[in-house]
Amino acid sequence: GAGVSQSPSNKVTEKGKDVELRCDPISGHTALYWYRQSLGQGLEFLIYFQGNSAPDKSGLPSDRFSAERTGGSVSTLTIQRTQQEDSAVYLCASSWGTQTSGNTIYFGEGSWLTVV
Amino acid sequence: ILNVEQSPQSLHVQEGDSTNFTCSFPSSNFYALHWYRWETAKSPEALFVMTLNGDEKKKGRISATLNTKEGYSYLYIKGSQPEDSATYLCAGTSGTYKYIFGTGTRLKVLA
C-alpha cells in the first residue's frame, strides 16, 4: 500500500510545550523505528517496536520522550516540556521483520520540529 | 554496536563529473551495509543492501562496492546530474534490528 506516513510535516512550538508526532507505517510491517537528526548530526536511533514485544527504548534521550504503538500499527512519539535542543527532524521507518538486519527499512518524510 | 563514519561530509561537483564517497565501519560483527539517498523534503530512499565481501551493486549511474575485511564501502556516481543532489547515508548492522547510520555525505551537483 502507501508508504510510511508522518504528521505533522512541520511543527513550530514554544519551549516548554508538549508535542505529539504520529507515524502510520506500511501496512503489514511489524517493525517500527523512530530516528531523529539534529543539525549537523547523524541519524540517531530513538526507539524500536516489533510486533507485541516490549519496545527497545534505549535511544530515548530523556524521560521527556515517550512513544507508544497501538494495535501494532500507528505509533505516537511524545515530547514533553520541549527544549530547544529537541529541534530536529524526526523520522519514522518500518520494515517487515527483524530476523535479519538485511531487511530494508522504509522511511517517512519526517516531522520537522522547531522549538522556539 | 557499530560506529559508522562517512566521508567527505559534503562535496560539490560539476554536472557530468563522476564522484565517489566512503562509508567506514568496524569489520568485526558486521552483517549488512545499507545505502540511502535523502533528498530535501522527501523520505530517505533505499539504494542498496550489501552483505558479502566483494559485493557490487548497480542502479543506473550509481554503484556501490563492499569490502567487509577492511571495513569500507564506496558509493560511485557516474556522470553526476543535478537531480543526484542529495545526502547519501550509509547504515551498518551487526545482525540485530539496530541500524547505525553515518552522518551522511551531502552532494551538490552544479549545472
PDB file of C-alpha atoms in Angstrom:
ATOM      1  CA  GLY A   1       0.000   0.000   0.000  1.00  0.00           C
ATOM      2  CA  ALA A   2       1.083   3.564   0.645  1.00  0.00           C
ATOM      3  CA  GLY A   3       4.418   4.419   2.152  1.00  0.00           C
ATOM      4  CA  VAL A   4       5.169   5.434   5.709  1.00  0.00           C
ATOM      5  CA  SER A   5       3.087   8.463   6.612  1.00  0.00           C
ATOM      6  CA  GLN A   6       4.083  11.009   9.235  1.00  0.00           C
ATOM      7  CA  SER A   7       2.309  14.010  10.683  1.00  0.00           C
ATOM      8  CA  PRO A   8       2.678  16.851  11.162  1.00  0.00           C
ATOM      9  CA  SER A   9       5.200  17.621   8.442  1.00  0.00           C
ATOM     10  CA  ASN A  10       6.317  20.722  10.255  1.00  0.00           C
ATOM     11  CA  LYS A  11       5.753  21.869  13.791  1.00  0.00           C
ATOM     12  CA  VAL A  12       6.889  25.047  15.493  1.00  0.00           C
ATOM     13  CA  THR A  13       6.307  25.027  19.213  1.00  0.00           C
ATOM     14  CA  GLU A  14       7.215  27.134  22.185  1.00  0.00           C
ATOM     15  CA  LYS A  15       9.734  25.903  24.685  1.00  0.00           C
ATOM     16  CA  GLY A  16       8.004  24.023  27.468  1.00  0.00           C
ATOM     17  CA  LYS A  17       5.044  22.835  25.410  1.00  0.00           C
ATOM     18  CA  ASP A  18       4.307  19.183  24.703  1.00  0.00           C
ATOM     19  CA  VAL A  19       4.240  17.830  21.155  1.00  0.00           C
ATOM     20  CA  GLU A  20       2.968  14.627  19.594  1.00  0.00           C
ATOM     21  CA  LEU A  21       4.314  13.201  16.375  1.00  0.00           C
ATOM     22  CA  ARG A  22       2.434  10.493  14.558  1.00  0.00           C
ATOM     23  CA  CYS A  23       3.609   7.664  12.315  1.00  0.00           C
ATOM     24  CA  ASP A  24       1.494   5.354  10.192  1.00  0.00           C
ATOM     25  CA  PRO A  25       3.730   2.527   8.943  1.00  0.00           C
ATOM     26  CA  ILE A  26       3.380   0.484   5.778  1.00  0.00           C
ATOM     27  CA  SER A  27       0.540  -1.987   6.160  1.00  0.00           C
ATOM     28  CA  GLY A  28       1.783  -5.372   7.331  1.00  0.00           C
ATOM     29  CA  HIS A  29       5.145  -4.136   8.581  1.00  0.00           C
ATOM     30  CA  THR A  30       5.749  -5.456  12.076  1.00  0.00           C
ATOM     31  CA  ALA A  31       8.866  -3.441  12.871  1.00  0.00           C
ATOM     32  CA  LEU A  32       8.719   0.301  13.503  1.00  0.00           C
ATOM     33  CA  TYR A  33      11.565   2.690  14.277  1.00  0.00           C
ATOM     34  CA  TRP A  34      11.883   6.291  15.347  1.00  0.00           C
ATOM     35  CA  TYR A  35      15.070   8.179  14.496  1.00  0.00           C
ATOM     36  CA  ARG A  36      15.943  11.835  14.694  1.00  0.00           C
ATOM     37  CA  GLN A  37      18.514  14.016  13.007  1.00  0.00           C
ATOM     38  CA  SER A  38      19.611  17.225  14.625  1.00  0.00           C
ATOM     39  CA  LEU A  39      21.545  19.857  12.695  1.00  0.00           C
ATOM     40  CA  GLY A  40      24.997  18.568  11.832  1.00  0.00           C
ATOM     41  CA  GLN A  41      24.398  15.164  13.379  1.00  0.00           C
ATOM     42  CA  GLY A  42      23.757  11.712  12.014  1.00  0.00           C
ATOM     43  CA  LEU A  43      20.536   9.793  12.291  1.00  0.00           C
ATOM     44  CA  GLU A  44      20.098   8.927  15.945  1.00  0.00           C
ATOM     45  CA  PHE A  45      18.168   5.822  16.977  1.00  0.00           C
ATOM     46  CA  LEU A  46      15.371   6.565  19.436  1.00  0.00           C
ATOM     47  CA  ILE A  47      13.071   3.583  19.828  1.00  0.00           C
ATOM     48  CA  TYR A  48      12.149   0.294  18.164  1.00  0.00           C
ATOM     49  CA  PHE A  49       8.873  -1.657  18.195  1.00  0.00           C
ATOM     50  CA  GLN A  50       8.485  -5.232  16.974  1.00  0.00           C
ATOM     51  CA  GLY A  51       5.052  -6.790  17.000  1.00  0.00           C
ATOM     52  CA  ASN A  52       3.800  -7.269  20.530  1.00  0.00           C
ATOM     53  CA  SER A  53       7.259  -7.423  22.081  1.00  0.00           C
ATOM     54  CA  ALA A  54       8.441  -4.878  24.609  1.00  0.00           C
ATOM     55  CA  PRO A  55       9.951  -1.912  22.734  1.00  0.00           C
ATOM     56  CA  ASP A  56      13.647  -1.086  22.818  1.00  0.00           C
ATOM     57  CA  LYS A  57      13.654   2.403  24.320  1.00  0.00           C
ATOM     58  CA  SER A  58      17.391   2.584  24.791  1.00  0.00           C
ATOM     59  CA  GLY A  59      17.802   5.533  22.409  1.00  0.00           C
ATOM     60  CA  LEU A  60      15.324   7.889  24.034  1.00  0.00           C
ATOM     61  CA  PRO A  61      17.440  10.851  25.196  1.00  0.00           C
ATOM     62  CA  SER A  62      15.489  11.676  28.357  1.00  0.00           C
ATOM     63  CA  ASP A  63      12.341  10.839  30.271  1.00  0.00           C
ATOM     64  CA  ARG A  64      10.622  13.715  28.486  1.00  0.00           C
ATOM     65  CA  PHE A  65      10.428  11.406  25.470  1.00  0.00           C
ATOM     66  CA  SER A  66       7.965   8.558  25.216  1.00  0.00           C
ATOM     67  CA  ALA A  67       6.420   6.537  22.445  1.00  0.00           C
ATOM     68  CA  GLU A  68       3.660   4.043  22.031  1.00  0.00           C
ATOM     69  CA  ARG A  69       2.373   1.866  19.276  1.00  0.00           C
ATOM     70  CA  THR A  70      -1.284   0.977  19.300  1.00  0.00           C
ATOM     71  CA  GLY A  71      -2.627  -2.209  17.763  1.00  0.00           C
ATOM     72  CA  GLY A  72       0.736  -2.996  16.252  1.00  0.00           C
ATOM     73  CA  SER A  73       0.275  -0.219  13.728  1.00  0.00           C
ATOM     74  CA  VAL A  74       0.200   3.551  14.333  1.00  0.00           C
ATOM     75  CA  SER A  75       2.847   4.996  16.618  1.00  0.00           C
ATOM     76  CA  THR A  76       2.989   8.285  18.501  1.00  0.00           C
ATOM     77  CA  LEU A  77       6.176   9.913  19.762  1.00  0.00           C
ATOM     78  CA  THR A  78       5.523  12.392  22.555  1.00  0.00           C
ATOM     79  CA  ILE A  79       7.963  15.015  23.743  1.00  0.00           C
ATOM     80  CA  GLN A  80       7.018  16.739  26.979  1.00  0.00           C
ATOM     81  CA  ARG A  81       8.242  20.152  28.053  1.00  0.00           C
ATOM     82  CA  THR A  82      10.111  20.681  24.814  1.00  0.00           C
ATOM     83  CA  GLN A  83      13.566  22.244  24.843  1.00  0.00           C
ATOM     84  CA  GLN A  84      15.428  23.988  22.054  1.00  0.00           C
ATOM     85  CA  GLU A  85      17.797  21.054  21.714  1.00  0.00           C
ATOM     86  CA  ASP A  86      14.798  18.910  20.719  1.00  0.00           C
ATOM     87  CA  SER A  87      14.653  20.788  17.408  1.00  0.00           C
ATOM     88  CA  ALA A  88      15.307  18.161  14.743  1.00  0.00           C
ATOM     89  CA  VAL A  89      13.696  16.131  12.034  1.00  0.00           C
ATOM     90  CA  TYR A  90      12.019  13.059  13.488  1.00  0.00           C
ATOM     91  CA  LEU A  91      11.912  10.144  11.077  1.00  0.00           C
ATOM     92  CA  CYS A  92       9.765   7.070  11.370  1.00  0.00           C
ATOM     93  CA  ALA A  93      10.596   3.881   9.490  1.00  0.00           C
ATOM     94  CA  SER A  94       9.063   0.439   9.179  1.00  0.00           C
ATOM     95  CA  SER A  95      10.067  -2.956   7.863  1.00  0.00           C
ATOM     96  CA  TRP A  96       8.802  -6.499   7.538  1.00  0.00           C
ATOM     97  CA  GLY A  97      10.684  -8.065  10.375  1.00  0.00           C
ATOM     98  CA  THR A  98      13.768  -8.417  12.397  1.00  0.00           C
ATOM     99  CA  GLN A  99      15.173 -11.858  11.883  1.00  0.00           C
ATOM    100  CA  THR A 100      17.946 -10.419   9.794  1.00  0.00           C
ATOM    101  CA  SER A 101      19.151  -6.862   9.548  1.00  0.00           C
ATOM    102  CA  GLY A 102      19.493  -7.266   5.806  1.00  0.00           C
ATOM    103  CA  ASN A 103      15.909  -6.045   5.573  1.00  0.00           C
ATOM    104  CA  THR A 104      15.376  -2.638   4.033  1.00  0.00           C
ATOM    105  CA  ILE A 105      13.678  -0.169   6.335  1.00  0.00           C
ATOM    106  CA  TYR A 106      11.324   2.320   4.690  1.00  0.00           C
ATOM    107  CA  PHE A 107      11.207   5.883   5.924  1.00  0.00           C
ATOM    108  CA  GLY A 108       8.539   8.523   6.078  1.00  0.00           C
ATOM    109  CA  GLU A 109       9.219  12.116   5.063  1.00  0.00           C
ATOM    110  CA  GLY A 110       9.791  13.151   8.634  1.00  0.00           C
ATOM    111  CA  SER A 111       8.331  15.629  11.060  1.00  0.00           C
ATOM    112  CA  TRP A 112      10.422  18.800  11.231  1.00  0.00           C
ATOM    113  CA  LEU A 113      10.237  20.149  14.767  1.00  0.00           C
ATOM    114  CA  THR A 114      11.394  23.623  15.724  1.00  0.00           C
ATOM    115  CA  VAL A 115      11.308  24.684  19.354  1.00  0.00           C
ATOM    116  CA  VAL A 116      11.455  28.459  19.843  1.00  0.00           C
TER     117      VAL A 116
ATOM    118  CA  ILE B   1      27.397  -1.532  18.445  1.00  0.00           C
ATOM    119  CA  LEU B   2      28.852  -0.320  15.190  1.00  0.00           C
ATOM    120  CA  ASN B   3      30.389   3.069  14.646  1.00  0.00           C
ATOM    121  CA  VAL B   4      29.795   4.137  11.063  1.00  0.00           C
ATOM    122  CA  GLU B   5      31.696   7.014   9.512  1.00  0.00           C
ATOM    123  CA  GLN B   6      31.235   8.716   6.184  1.00  0.00           C
ATOM    124  CA  SER B   7      33.496  10.965   4.174  1.00  0.00           C
ATOM    125  CA  PRO B   8      33.564  13.562   2.899  1.00  0.00           C
ATOM    126  CA  GLN B   9      30.888  15.443   4.821  1.00  0.00           C
ATOM    127  CA  SER B  10      29.967  17.399   1.734  1.00  0.00           C
ATOM    128  CA  LEU B  11      31.139  17.990  -1.789  1.00  0.00           C
ATOM    129  CA  HIS B  12      30.273  20.000  -4.845  1.00  0.00           C
ATOM    130  CA  VAL B  13      30.824  18.604  -8.329  1.00  0.00           C
ATOM    131  CA  GLN B  14      30.089  19.853 -11.799  1.00  0.00           C
ATOM    132  CA  GLU B  15      27.390  18.255 -13.896  1.00  0.00           C
ATOM    133  CA  GLY B  16      28.896  15.363 -15.817  1.00  0.00           C
ATOM    134  CA  ASP B  17      31.661  14.673 -13.306  1.00  0.00           C
ATOM    135  CA  SER B  18      31.923  11.282 -11.668  1.00  0.00           C
ATOM    136  CA  THR B  19      32.311  11.132  -7.937  1.00  0.00           C
ATOM    137  CA  ASN B  20      32.586   8.705  -5.068  1.00  0.00           C
ATOM    138  CA  PHE B  21      32.367   8.701  -1.312  1.00  0.00           C
ATOM    139  CA  THR B  22      33.206   6.356   1.504  1.00  0.00           C
ATOM    140  CA  CYS B  23      31.455   4.602   4.350  1.00  0.00           C
ATOM    141  CA  SER B  24      33.667   3.005   7.017  1.00  0.00           C
ATOM    142  CA  PHE B  25      32.598   0.523   9.678  1.00  0.00           C
ATOM    143  CA  PRO B  26      34.246  -1.935  12.069  1.00  0.00           C
ATOM    144  CA  SER B  27      34.864  -5.192  10.209  1.00  0.00           C
ATOM    145  CA  SER B  28      34.091  -7.318  13.262  1.00  0.00           C
ATOM    146  CA  ASN B  29      30.424  -8.110  13.970  1.00  0.00           C
ATOM    147  CA  PHE B  30      29.434  -6.841  10.552  1.00  0.00           C
ATOM    148  CA  TYR B  31      26.253  -8.175   8.972  1.00  0.00           C
ATOM    149  CA  ALA B  32      24.930  -5.785   6.331  1.00  0.00           C
ATOM    150  CA  LEU B  33      25.579  -2.364   4.848  1.00  0.00           C
ATOM    151  CA  HIS B  34      22.754  -0.183   3.573  1.00  0.00           C
ATOM    152  CA  TRP B  35      22.927   2.917   1.362  1.00  0.00           C
ATOM    153  CA  TYR B  36      20.155   5.515   1.261  1.00  0.00           C
ATOM    154  CA  ARG B  37      19.631   8.715  -0.710  1.00  0.00           C
ATOM    155  CA  TRP B  38      17.857  11.538   1.109  1.00  0.00           C
ATOM    156  CA  GLU B  39      16.619  14.459  -0.935  1.00  0.00           C
ATOM    157  CA  THR B  40      15.387  17.576   0.785  1.00  0.00           C
ATOM    158  CA  ALA B  41      11.741  17.386   1.872  1.00  0.00           C
ATOM    159  CA  LYS B  42      11.496  13.738   0.852  1.00  0.00           C
ATOM    160  CA  SER B  43      11.888  10.446   2.661  1.00  0.00           C
ATOM    161  CA  PRO B  44      15.238   8.647   2.584  1.00  0.00           C
ATOM    162  CA  GLU B  45      15.165   6.203  -0.306  1.00  0.00           C
ATOM    163  CA  ALA B  46      16.862   2.826  -0.113  1.00  0.00           C
ATOM    164  CA  LEU B  47      19.549   2.328  -2.759  1.00  0.00           C
ATOM    165  CA  PHE B  48      21.423  -0.854  -1.872  1.00  0.00           C
ATOM    166  CA  VAL B  49      21.785  -3.569   0.728  1.00  0.00           C
ATOM    167  CA  MET B  50      25.059  -5.461   0.688  1.00  0.00           C
ATOM    168  CA  THR B  51      26.209  -8.326   2.859  1.00  0.00           C
ATOM    169  CA  LEU B  52      29.013 -10.237   1.143  1.00  0.00           C
ATOM    170  CA  ASN B  53      32.628  -9.228   0.836  1.00  0.00           C
ATOM    171  CA  GLY B  54      33.228  -8.134  -2.732  1.00  0.00           C
ATOM    172  CA  ASP B  55      29.551  -7.359  -3.347  1.00  0.00           C
ATOM    173  CA  GLU B  56      28.974  -4.859  -6.097  1.00  0.00           C
ATOM    174  CA  LYS B  57      25.548  -3.383  -6.759  1.00  0.00           C
ATOM    175  CA  LYS B  58      24.402  -1.041  -9.517  1.00  0.00           C
ATOM    176  CA  LYS B  59      21.337   1.088 -10.102  1.00  0.00           C
ATOM    177  CA  GLY B  60      21.520   3.237 -13.197  1.00  0.00           C
ATOM    178  CA  ARG B  61      24.509   5.554 -12.854  1.00  0.00           C
ATOM    179  CA  ILE B  62      25.005   4.698  -9.186  1.00  0.00           C
ATOM    180  CA  SER B  63      27.018   1.741  -7.985  1.00  0.00           C
ATOM    181  CA  ALA B  64      28.453   0.538  -4.701  1.00  0.00           C
ATOM    182  CA  THR B  65      31.130  -1.876  -3.570  1.00  0.00           C
ATOM    183  CA  LEU B  66      31.725  -3.587  -0.246  1.00  0.00           C
ATOM    184  CA  ASN B  67      34.902  -4.706   1.483  1.00  0.00           C
ATOM    185  CA  THR B  68      33.999  -6.375   4.764  1.00  0.00           C
ATOM    186  CA  LYS B  69      37.567  -7.415   5.594  1.00  0.00           C
ATOM    187  CA  GLU B  70      38.841  -3.860   5.724  1.00  0.00           C
ATOM    188  CA  GLY B  71      35.506  -2.329   6.714  1.00  0.00           C
ATOM    189  CA  TYR B  72      34.502   0.063   3.965  1.00  0.00           C
ATOM    190  CA  SER B  73      32.023   0.622   1.183  1.00  0.00           C
ATOM    191  CA  TYR B  74      32.289   3.020  -1.730  1.00  0.00           C
ATOM    192  CA  LEU B  75      29.394   4.662  -3.499  1.00  0.00           C
ATOM    193  CA  TYR B  76      30.077   5.841  -7.059  1.00  0.00           C
ATOM    194  CA  ILE B  77      28.038   8.174  -9.211  1.00  0.00           C
ATOM    195  CA  LYS B  78      28.947   8.285 -12.876  1.00  0.00           C
ATOM    196  CA  GLY B  79      28.190  11.426 -14.860  1.00  0.00           C
ATOM    197  CA  SER B  80      26.561  13.338 -11.989  1.00  0.00           C
ATOM    198  CA  GLN B  81      23.350  15.201 -12.733  1.00  0.00           C
ATOM    199  CA  PRO B  82      21.682  17.983 -10.714  1.00  0.00           C
ATOM    200  CA  GLU B  83      18.960  15.534  -9.671  1.00  0.00           C
ATOM    201  CA  ASP B  84      21.641  13.490  -7.897  1.00  0.00           C
ATOM    202  CA  SER B  85      21.978  16.305  -5.365  1.00  0.00           C
ATOM    203  CA  ALA B  86      21.056  14.784  -2.022  1.00  0.00           C
ATOM    204  CA  THR B  87      22.507  13.481   1.207  1.00  0.00           C
ATOM    205  CA  TYR B  88      23.793   9.928   0.891  1.00  0.00           C
ATOM    206  CA  LEU B  89      23.541   7.901   4.074  1.00  0.00           C
ATOM    207  CA  CYS B  90      25.021   4.565   4.904  1.00  0.00           C
ATOM    208  CA  ALA B  91      23.973   2.326   7.767  1.00  0.00           C
ATOM    209  CA  GLY B  92      25.657  -0.717   9.215  1.00  0.00           C
ATOM    210  CA  THR B  93      24.022  -3.553  11.069  1.00  0.00           C
ATOM    211  CA  SER B  94      25.527  -6.360  13.115  1.00  0.00           C
ATOM    212  CA  GLY B  95      22.750  -8.909  12.861  1.00  0.00           C
ATOM    213  CA  THR B  96      20.222  -7.179  15.059  1.00  0.00           C
ATOM    214  CA  TYR B  97      17.498  -4.691  14.322  1.00  0.00           C
ATOM    215  CA  LYS B  98      19.714  -1.696  15.094  1.00  0.00           C
ATOM    216  CA  TYR B  99      20.788   0.223  12.020  1.00  0.00           C
ATOM    217  CA  ILE B 100      23.672   2.530  12.864  1.00  0.00           C
ATOM    218  CA  PHE B 101      23.805   5.463  10.481  1.00  0.00           C
ATOM    219  CA  GLY B 102      26.710   7.634   9.488  1.00  0.00           C
ATOM    220  CA  THR B 103      26.358  11.420   9.356  1.00  0.00           C
ATOM    221  CA  GLY B 104      25.962  11.346   5.589  1.00  0.00           C
ATOM    222  CA  THR B 105      27.679  12.892   2.596  1.00  0.00           C
ATOM    223  CA  ARG B 106      25.900  15.937   1.219  1.00  0.00           C
ATOM    224  CA  LEU B 107      26.325  16.085  -2.551  1.00  0.00           C
ATOM    225  CA  LYS B 108      25.601  19.169  -4.626  1.00  0.00           C
ATOM    226  CA  VAL B 109      25.799  18.847  -8.396  1.00  0.00           C
ATOM    227  CA  LEU B 110      26.224  22.176 -10.128  1.00  0.00           C
ATOM    228  CA  ALA B 111      24.628  22.656 -13.533  1.00  0.00           C
TER     229      ALA B 111
END
